[in-house]
Short mmCIF file of C-alpha atoms in Angstrom, two decimals:
data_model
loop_
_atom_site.label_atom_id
_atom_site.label_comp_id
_atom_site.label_asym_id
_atom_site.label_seq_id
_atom_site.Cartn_x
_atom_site.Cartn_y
_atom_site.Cartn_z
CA UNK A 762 0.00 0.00 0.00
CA UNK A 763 1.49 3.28 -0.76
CA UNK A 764 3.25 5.13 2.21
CA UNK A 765 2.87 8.16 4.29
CA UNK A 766 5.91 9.43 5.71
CA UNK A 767 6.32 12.08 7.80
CA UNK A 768 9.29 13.74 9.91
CA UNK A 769 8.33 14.65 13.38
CA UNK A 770 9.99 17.73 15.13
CA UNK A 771 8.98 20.65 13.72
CA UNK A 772 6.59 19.03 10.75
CA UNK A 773 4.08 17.16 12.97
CA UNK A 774 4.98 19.20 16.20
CA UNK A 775 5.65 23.12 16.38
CA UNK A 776 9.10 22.22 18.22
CA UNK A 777 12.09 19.96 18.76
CA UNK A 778 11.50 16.87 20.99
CA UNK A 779 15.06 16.31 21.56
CA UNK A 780 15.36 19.74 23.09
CA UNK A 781 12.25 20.05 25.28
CA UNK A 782 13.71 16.88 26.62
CA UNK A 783 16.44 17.75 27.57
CA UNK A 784 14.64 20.97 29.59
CA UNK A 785 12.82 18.22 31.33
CA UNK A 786 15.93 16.49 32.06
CA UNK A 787 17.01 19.80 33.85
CA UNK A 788 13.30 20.09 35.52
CA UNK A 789 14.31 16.91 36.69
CA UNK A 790 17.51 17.74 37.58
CA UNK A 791 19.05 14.74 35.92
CA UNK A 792 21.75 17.43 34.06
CA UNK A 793 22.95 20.65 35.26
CA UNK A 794 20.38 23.21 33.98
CA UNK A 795 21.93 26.20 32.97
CA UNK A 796 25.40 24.49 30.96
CA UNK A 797 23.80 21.40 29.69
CA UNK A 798 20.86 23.95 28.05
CA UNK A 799 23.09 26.51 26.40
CA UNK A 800 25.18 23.18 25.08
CA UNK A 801 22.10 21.75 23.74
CA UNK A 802 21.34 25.57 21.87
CA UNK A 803 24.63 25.54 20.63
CA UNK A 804 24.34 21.87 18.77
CA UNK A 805 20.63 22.86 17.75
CA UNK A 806 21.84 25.96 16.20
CA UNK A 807 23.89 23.90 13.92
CA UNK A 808 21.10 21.53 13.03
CA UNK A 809 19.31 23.94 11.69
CA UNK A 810 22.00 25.20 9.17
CA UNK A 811 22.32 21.82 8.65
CA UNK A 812 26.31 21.77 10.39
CA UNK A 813 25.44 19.09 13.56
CA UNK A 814 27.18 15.82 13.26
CA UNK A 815 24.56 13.88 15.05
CA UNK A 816 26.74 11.33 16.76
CA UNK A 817 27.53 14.23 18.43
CA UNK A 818 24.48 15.54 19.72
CA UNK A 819 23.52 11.96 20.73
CA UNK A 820 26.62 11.22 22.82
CA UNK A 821 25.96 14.75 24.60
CA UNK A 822 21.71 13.88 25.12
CA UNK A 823 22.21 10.29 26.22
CA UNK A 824 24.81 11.11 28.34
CA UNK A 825 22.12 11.64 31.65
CA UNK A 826 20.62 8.62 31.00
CA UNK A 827 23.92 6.41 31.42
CA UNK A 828 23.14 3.65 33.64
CA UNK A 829 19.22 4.79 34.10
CA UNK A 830 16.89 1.35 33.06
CA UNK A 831 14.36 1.40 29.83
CA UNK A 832 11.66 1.78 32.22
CA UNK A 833 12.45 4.52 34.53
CA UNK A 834 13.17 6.53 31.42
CA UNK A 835 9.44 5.54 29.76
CA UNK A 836 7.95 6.45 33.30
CA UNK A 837 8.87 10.02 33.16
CA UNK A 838 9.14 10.34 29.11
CA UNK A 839 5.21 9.06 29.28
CA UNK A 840 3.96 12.33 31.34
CA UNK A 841 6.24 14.73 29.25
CA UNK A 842 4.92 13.58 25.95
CA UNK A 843 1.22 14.17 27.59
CA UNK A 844 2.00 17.54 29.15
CA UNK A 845 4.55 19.12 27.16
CA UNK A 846 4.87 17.56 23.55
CA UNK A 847 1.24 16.90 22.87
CA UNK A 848 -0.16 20.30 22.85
CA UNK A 849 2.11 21.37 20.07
CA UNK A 850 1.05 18.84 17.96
CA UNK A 851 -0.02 21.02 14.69
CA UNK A 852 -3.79 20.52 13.87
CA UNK A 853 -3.31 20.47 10.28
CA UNK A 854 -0.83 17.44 11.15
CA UNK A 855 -3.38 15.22 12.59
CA UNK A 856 -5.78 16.30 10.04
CA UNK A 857 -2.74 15.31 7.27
CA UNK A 858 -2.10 11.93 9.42
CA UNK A 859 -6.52 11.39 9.24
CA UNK A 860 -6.66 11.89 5.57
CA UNK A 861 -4.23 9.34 4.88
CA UNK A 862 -5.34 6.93 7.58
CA UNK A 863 -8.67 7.50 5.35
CA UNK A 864 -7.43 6.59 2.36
CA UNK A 865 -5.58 3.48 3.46
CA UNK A 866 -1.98 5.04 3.28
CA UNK A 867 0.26 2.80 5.60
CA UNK A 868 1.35 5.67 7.88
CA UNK A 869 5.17 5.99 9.61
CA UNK A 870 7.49 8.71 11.25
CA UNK A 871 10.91 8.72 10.33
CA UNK A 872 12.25 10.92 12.92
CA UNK A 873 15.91 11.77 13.96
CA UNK A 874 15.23 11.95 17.71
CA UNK A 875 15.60 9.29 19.75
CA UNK A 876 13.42 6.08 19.53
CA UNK A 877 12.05 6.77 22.96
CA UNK A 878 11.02 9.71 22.38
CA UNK A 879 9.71 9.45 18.94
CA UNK A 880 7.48 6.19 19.74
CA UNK A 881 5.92 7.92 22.88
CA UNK A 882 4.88 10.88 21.12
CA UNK A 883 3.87 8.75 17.70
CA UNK A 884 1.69 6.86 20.35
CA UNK A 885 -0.66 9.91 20.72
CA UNK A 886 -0.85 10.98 17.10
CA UNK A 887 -2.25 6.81 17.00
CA UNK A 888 0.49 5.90 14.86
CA UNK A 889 2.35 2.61 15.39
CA UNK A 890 5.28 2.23 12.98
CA UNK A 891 8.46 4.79 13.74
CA UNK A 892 12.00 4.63 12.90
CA UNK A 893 14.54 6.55 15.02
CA UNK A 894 17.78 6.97 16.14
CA UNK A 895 18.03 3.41 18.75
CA UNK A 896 19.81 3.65 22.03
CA UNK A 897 21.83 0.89 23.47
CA UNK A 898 20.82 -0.99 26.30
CA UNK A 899 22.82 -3.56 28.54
CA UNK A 900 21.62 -5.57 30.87
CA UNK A 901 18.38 -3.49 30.92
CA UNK A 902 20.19 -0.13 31.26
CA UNK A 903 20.95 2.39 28.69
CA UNK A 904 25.00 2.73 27.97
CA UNK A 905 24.66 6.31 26.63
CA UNK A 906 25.44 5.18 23.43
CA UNK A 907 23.26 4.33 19.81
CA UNK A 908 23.17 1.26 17.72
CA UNK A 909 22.46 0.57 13.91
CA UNK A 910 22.64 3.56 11.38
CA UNK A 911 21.27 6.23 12.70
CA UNK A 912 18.27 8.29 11.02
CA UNK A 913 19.71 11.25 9.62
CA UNK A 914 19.86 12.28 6.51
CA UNK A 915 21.69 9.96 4.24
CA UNK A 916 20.74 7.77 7.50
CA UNK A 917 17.10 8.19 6.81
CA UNK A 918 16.66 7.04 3.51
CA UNK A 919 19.55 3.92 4.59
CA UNK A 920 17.10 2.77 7.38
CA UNK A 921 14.02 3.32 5.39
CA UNK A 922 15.23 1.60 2.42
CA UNK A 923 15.91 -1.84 4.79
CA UNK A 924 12.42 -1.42 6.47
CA UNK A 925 11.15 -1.39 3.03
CA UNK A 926 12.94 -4.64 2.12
CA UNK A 927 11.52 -6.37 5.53
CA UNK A 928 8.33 -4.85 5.20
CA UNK A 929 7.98 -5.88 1.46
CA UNK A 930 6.81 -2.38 0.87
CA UNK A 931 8.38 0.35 -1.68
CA UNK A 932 8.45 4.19 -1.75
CA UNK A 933 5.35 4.13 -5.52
CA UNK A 934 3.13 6.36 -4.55
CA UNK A 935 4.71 7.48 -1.32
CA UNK A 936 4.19 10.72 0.15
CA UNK A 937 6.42 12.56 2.70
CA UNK A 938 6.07 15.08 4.96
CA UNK A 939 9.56 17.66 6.21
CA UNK A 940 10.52 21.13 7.24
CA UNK A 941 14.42 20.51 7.31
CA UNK A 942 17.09 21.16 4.59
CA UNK A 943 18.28 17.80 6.12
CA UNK A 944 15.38 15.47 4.49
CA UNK A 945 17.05 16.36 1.37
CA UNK A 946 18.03 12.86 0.47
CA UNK A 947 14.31 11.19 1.65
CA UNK A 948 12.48 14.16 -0.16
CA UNK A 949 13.73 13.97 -3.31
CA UNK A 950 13.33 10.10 -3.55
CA UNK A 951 10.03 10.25 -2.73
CA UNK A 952 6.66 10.63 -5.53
CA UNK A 953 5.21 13.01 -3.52
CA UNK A 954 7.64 15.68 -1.23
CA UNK A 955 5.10 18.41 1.02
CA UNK A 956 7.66 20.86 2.67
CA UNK A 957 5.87 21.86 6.41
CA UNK A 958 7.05 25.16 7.46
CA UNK A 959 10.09 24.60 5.88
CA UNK A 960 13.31 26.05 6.83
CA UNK A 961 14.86 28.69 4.06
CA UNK A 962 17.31 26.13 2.14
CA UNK A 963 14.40 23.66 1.91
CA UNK A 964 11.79 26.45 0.91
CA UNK A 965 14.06 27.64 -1.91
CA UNK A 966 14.73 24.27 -3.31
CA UNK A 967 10.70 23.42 -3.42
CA UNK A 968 10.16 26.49 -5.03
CA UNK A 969 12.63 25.39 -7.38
CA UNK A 970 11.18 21.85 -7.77
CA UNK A 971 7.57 23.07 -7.69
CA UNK A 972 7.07 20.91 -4.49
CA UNK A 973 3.78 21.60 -2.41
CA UNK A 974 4.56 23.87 0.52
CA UNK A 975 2.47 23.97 3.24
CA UNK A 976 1.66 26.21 6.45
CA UNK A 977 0.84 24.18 9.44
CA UNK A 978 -0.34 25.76 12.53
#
């Protein structure tokens, strides 16, 4: 069945996920507020002109959560996701997610947060297939560290392309969903590219393309 692909931070949520995490991490005070925040600013800035190696952002996020188990990490990411990511859900993003549902699209977010993170919040748009950057756990606990190619970028379109191949699934007909420069690669192999709020880079190269651009609010 054709797919429906869409990034999450920023496209299907007026935010970051990865970043409002880590101000609940200093709510928490599982990090040291005021450093660990301006650190986390720093690496976003370069996301968005599309500079961040992400191994390096995820070494620096995962850090707090060395030696923390799977589960007391879901207990508190459960209650964020309600309180603090699910009101910035856009409503023309769970109107996008309904029409496809609708038609019988096979729906998935290929995000480039971390898995925990990505499946809670996917959870309460009522979508059940993600693919995100995995952490490594040992024993039960999380070492701080990923596994497998991570989703980003070139990475995106890598780990989509073996889902496909599992799934028995291809990208005719698919659609997908970004606001980021950085979904470059996954845009243009796509049928169907919609640019979400997009970011200048990205808006220049739709105009360019004559790809849909939309305003979600």
């Amino acid at each position: 069945m054709p797919l429906a692909i869409f990034d999450l931070d920023e496209t299907l949520i007026d935010g970051d996920c990865a970043s409002l995490w880590s101000r609940e991490m200093a709510r928490l005070g599982w990090v040291d507020g005021e450093s660990f925040l301006r650190k986390d600013a720093e690496l976003m800035a370069e996301y968005a002109f599309g500079k961040l190696a992400m191994e390096d952002y995820m070494a620096f996020s995962l850090a707090p959560l060395v030696g923390r188990s799977r589960e007391e990490v879901d207990y508190v990411v459960a209650p964020f996701v309600e309180e603090v990511i699910e009101p910035l859900i856009f409503s023309d993003a769970m109107r996008c997610v309904a029409a496809h549902r609708t038609a019988g699209d096979r729906i998935l977010i290929v995000s480039a947060s971390a898995e925990f993170l990505v499946s809670a919040t996917a959870e309460r748009l009522g979508v059940d297939e993600v693919l995100a950057i995995d952490v490594e756990e040992q024993h039960g606990f999380l070492t701080g560290r990923t596994q497998g190619v991570l989703t980003y970028r070139d990475g995106k379109v890598q780990r989509l392309e073996a889902w496909l191949a599992e799934q028995g699934e291809s990208l005719d007909g698919a659609h997908f969903y970004s606001d980021s420069r950085n979904d470059l690669p996954l845009l243009t192999r796509v049928d169907f590219p919609h640019v979400v709020n997009p970011d200048p880079v990205l808006r220049e190269h739709a105009e360019r393309a004559g790809w849909p651009i939309l305003d979600w609010s």
